PDB file of C-alpha atoms and ligand atoms in Angstrom:
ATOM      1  CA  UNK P   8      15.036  -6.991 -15.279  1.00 46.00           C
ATOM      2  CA  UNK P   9      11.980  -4.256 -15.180  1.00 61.00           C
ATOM      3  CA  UNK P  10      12.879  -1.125 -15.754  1.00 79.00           C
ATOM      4  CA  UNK P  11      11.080   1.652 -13.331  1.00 93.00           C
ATOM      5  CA  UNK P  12       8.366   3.304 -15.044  1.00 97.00           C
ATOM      6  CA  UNK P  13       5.773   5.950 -13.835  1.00 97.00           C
ATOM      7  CA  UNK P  14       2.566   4.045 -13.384  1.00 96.00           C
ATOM      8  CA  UNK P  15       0.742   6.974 -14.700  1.00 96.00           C
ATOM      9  CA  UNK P  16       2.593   8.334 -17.743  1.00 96.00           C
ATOM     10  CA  UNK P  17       5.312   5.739 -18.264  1.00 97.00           C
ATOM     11  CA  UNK P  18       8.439   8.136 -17.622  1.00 97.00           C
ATOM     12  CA  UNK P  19      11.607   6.457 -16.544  1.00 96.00           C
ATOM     13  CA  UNK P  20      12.804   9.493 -13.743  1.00 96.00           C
ATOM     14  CA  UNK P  21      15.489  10.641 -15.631  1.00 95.00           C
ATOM     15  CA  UNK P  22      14.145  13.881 -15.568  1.00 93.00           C
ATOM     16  CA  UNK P  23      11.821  13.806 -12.271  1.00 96.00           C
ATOM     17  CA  UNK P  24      12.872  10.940  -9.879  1.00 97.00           C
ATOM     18  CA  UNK P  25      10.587   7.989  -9.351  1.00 97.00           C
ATOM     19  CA  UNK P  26       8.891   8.189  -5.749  1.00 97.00           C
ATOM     20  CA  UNK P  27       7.543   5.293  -4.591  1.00 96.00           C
ATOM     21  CA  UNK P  28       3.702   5.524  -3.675  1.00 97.00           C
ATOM     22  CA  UNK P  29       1.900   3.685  -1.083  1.00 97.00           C
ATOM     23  CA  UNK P  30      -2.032   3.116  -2.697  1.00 98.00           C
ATOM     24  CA  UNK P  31      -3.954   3.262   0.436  1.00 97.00           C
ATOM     25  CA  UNK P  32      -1.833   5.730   3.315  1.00 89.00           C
ATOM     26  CA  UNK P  33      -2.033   5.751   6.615  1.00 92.00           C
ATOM     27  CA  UNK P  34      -2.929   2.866   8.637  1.00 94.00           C
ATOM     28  CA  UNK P  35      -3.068   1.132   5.502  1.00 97.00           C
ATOM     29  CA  UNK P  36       0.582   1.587   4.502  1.00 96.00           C
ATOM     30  CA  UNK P  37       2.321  -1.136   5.798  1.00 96.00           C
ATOM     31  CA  UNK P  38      -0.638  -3.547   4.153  1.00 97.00           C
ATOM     32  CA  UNK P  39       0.174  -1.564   1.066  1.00 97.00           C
ATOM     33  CA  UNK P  40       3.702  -2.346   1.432  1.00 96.00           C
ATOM     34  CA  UNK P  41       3.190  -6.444   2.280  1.00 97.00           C
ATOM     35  CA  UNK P  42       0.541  -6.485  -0.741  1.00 97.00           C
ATOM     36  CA  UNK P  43       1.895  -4.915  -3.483  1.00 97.00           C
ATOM     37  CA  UNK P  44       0.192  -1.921  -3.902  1.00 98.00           C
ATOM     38  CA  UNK P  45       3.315   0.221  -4.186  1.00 97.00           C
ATOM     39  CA  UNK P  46       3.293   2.280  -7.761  1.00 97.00           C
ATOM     40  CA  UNK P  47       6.384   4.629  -8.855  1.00 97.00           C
ATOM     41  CA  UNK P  48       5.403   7.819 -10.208  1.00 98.00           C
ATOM     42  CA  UNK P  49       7.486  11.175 -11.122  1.00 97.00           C
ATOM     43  CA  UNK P  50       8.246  13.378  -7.922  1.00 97.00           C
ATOM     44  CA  UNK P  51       6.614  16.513  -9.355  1.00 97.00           C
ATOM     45  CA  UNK P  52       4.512  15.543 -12.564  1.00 96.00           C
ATOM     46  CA  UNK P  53       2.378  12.678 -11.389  1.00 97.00           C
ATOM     47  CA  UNK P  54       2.802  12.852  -7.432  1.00 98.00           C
ATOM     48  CA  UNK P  55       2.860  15.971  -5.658  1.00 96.00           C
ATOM     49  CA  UNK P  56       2.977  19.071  -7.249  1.00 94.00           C
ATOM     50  CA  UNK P  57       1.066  19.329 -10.657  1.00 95.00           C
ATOM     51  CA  UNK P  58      -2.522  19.463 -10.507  1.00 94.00           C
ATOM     52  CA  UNK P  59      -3.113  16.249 -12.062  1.00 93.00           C
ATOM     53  CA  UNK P  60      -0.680  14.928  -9.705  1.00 97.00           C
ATOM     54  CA  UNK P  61      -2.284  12.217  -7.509  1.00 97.00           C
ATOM     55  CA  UNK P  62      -2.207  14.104  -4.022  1.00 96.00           C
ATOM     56  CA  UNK P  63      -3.989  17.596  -5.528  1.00 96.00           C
ATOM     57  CA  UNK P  64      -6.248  15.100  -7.565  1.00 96.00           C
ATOM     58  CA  UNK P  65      -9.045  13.293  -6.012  1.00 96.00           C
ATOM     59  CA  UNK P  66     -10.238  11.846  -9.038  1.00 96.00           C
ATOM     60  CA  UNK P  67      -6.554  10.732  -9.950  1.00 96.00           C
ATOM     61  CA  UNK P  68      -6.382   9.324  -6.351  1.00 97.00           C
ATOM     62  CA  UNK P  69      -9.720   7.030  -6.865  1.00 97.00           C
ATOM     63  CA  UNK P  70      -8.812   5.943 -10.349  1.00 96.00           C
ATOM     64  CA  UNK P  71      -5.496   4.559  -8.403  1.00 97.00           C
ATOM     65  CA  UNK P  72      -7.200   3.273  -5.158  1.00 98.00           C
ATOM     66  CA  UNK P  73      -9.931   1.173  -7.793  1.00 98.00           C
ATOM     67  CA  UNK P  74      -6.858  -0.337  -9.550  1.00 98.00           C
ATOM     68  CA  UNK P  75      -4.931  -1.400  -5.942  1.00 98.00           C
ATOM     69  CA  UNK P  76      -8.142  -3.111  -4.681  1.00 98.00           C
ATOM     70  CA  UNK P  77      -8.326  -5.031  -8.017  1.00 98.00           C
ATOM     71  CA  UNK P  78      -4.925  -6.292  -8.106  1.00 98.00           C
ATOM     72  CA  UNK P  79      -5.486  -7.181  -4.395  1.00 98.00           C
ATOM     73  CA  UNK P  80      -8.847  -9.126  -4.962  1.00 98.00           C
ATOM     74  CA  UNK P  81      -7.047 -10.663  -8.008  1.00 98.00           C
ATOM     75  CA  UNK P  82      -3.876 -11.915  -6.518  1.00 98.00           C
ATOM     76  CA  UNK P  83      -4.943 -12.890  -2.906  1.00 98.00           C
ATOM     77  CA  UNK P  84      -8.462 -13.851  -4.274  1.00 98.00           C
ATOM     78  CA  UNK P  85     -10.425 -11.915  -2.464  1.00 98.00           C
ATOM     79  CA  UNK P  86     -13.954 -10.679  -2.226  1.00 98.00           C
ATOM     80  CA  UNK P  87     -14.926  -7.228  -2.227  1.00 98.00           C
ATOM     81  CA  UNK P  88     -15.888  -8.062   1.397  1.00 98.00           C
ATOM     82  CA  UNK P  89     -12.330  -9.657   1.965  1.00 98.00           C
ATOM     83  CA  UNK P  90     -10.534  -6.381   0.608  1.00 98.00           C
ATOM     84  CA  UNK P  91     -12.876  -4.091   2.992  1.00 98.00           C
ATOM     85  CA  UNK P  92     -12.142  -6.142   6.166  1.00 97.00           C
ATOM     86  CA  UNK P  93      -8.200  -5.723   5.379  1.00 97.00           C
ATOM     87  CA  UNK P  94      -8.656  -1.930   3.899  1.00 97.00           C
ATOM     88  CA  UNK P  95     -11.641  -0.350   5.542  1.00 96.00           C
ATOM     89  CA  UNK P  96     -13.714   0.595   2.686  1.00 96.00           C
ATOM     90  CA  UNK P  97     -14.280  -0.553  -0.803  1.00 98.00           C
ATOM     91  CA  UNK P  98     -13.392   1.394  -3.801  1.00 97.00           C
ATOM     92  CA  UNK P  99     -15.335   0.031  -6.408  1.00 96.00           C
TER      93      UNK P  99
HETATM   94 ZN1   ZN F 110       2.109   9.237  -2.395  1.00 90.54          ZN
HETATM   95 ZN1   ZN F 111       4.794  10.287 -14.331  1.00 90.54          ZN
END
């Protein structure tokens, strides 16, 4: 059985529960959702509140947003123009 992790740093939540986090928001949630592109990460540390967390962080929020549309063009093989029709816009 997998054990939740953070995606980011690899804590387990005992200390700052595990949120789930949807890659791409919005419209693109429930895509998110039937994809795979779902990542735990710590309430406060890597989510919401710290700086480096990945809603204050833009950076942090690209870096996460390159990985979902690779793991999408991987596992549905996909083109980069396949991932934009379903997501809008390409990361890359
Ligand atoms: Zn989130
Ligand atoms: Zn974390």
């Amino acid at each position: 059985m997998d054990e939740k992790r953070c995606f980011l740093c690899g804590r387990n939540g005992a200390q700052d529960p595990l949120d789930r986090h949807h890659i791409f928001p919005g419209p693109y949630r429930k895509k998110s959702e039937r994809y795979g592109l779902v990542v735990y990460l710590c309430h406060s540390r890597c989510h919401i509140f710290a700086k480096t967390a990945v809603h204050n962080n833009a950076l942090k929020m690209r870096q996460l947003q390159r990985y979902g549309q690779l793991k999408a063009m991987r596992e549905q093989g996909w083109t980069e123009d396949d991932f934009r029709r379903e997501f809008g816009k390409s990361y890359l």
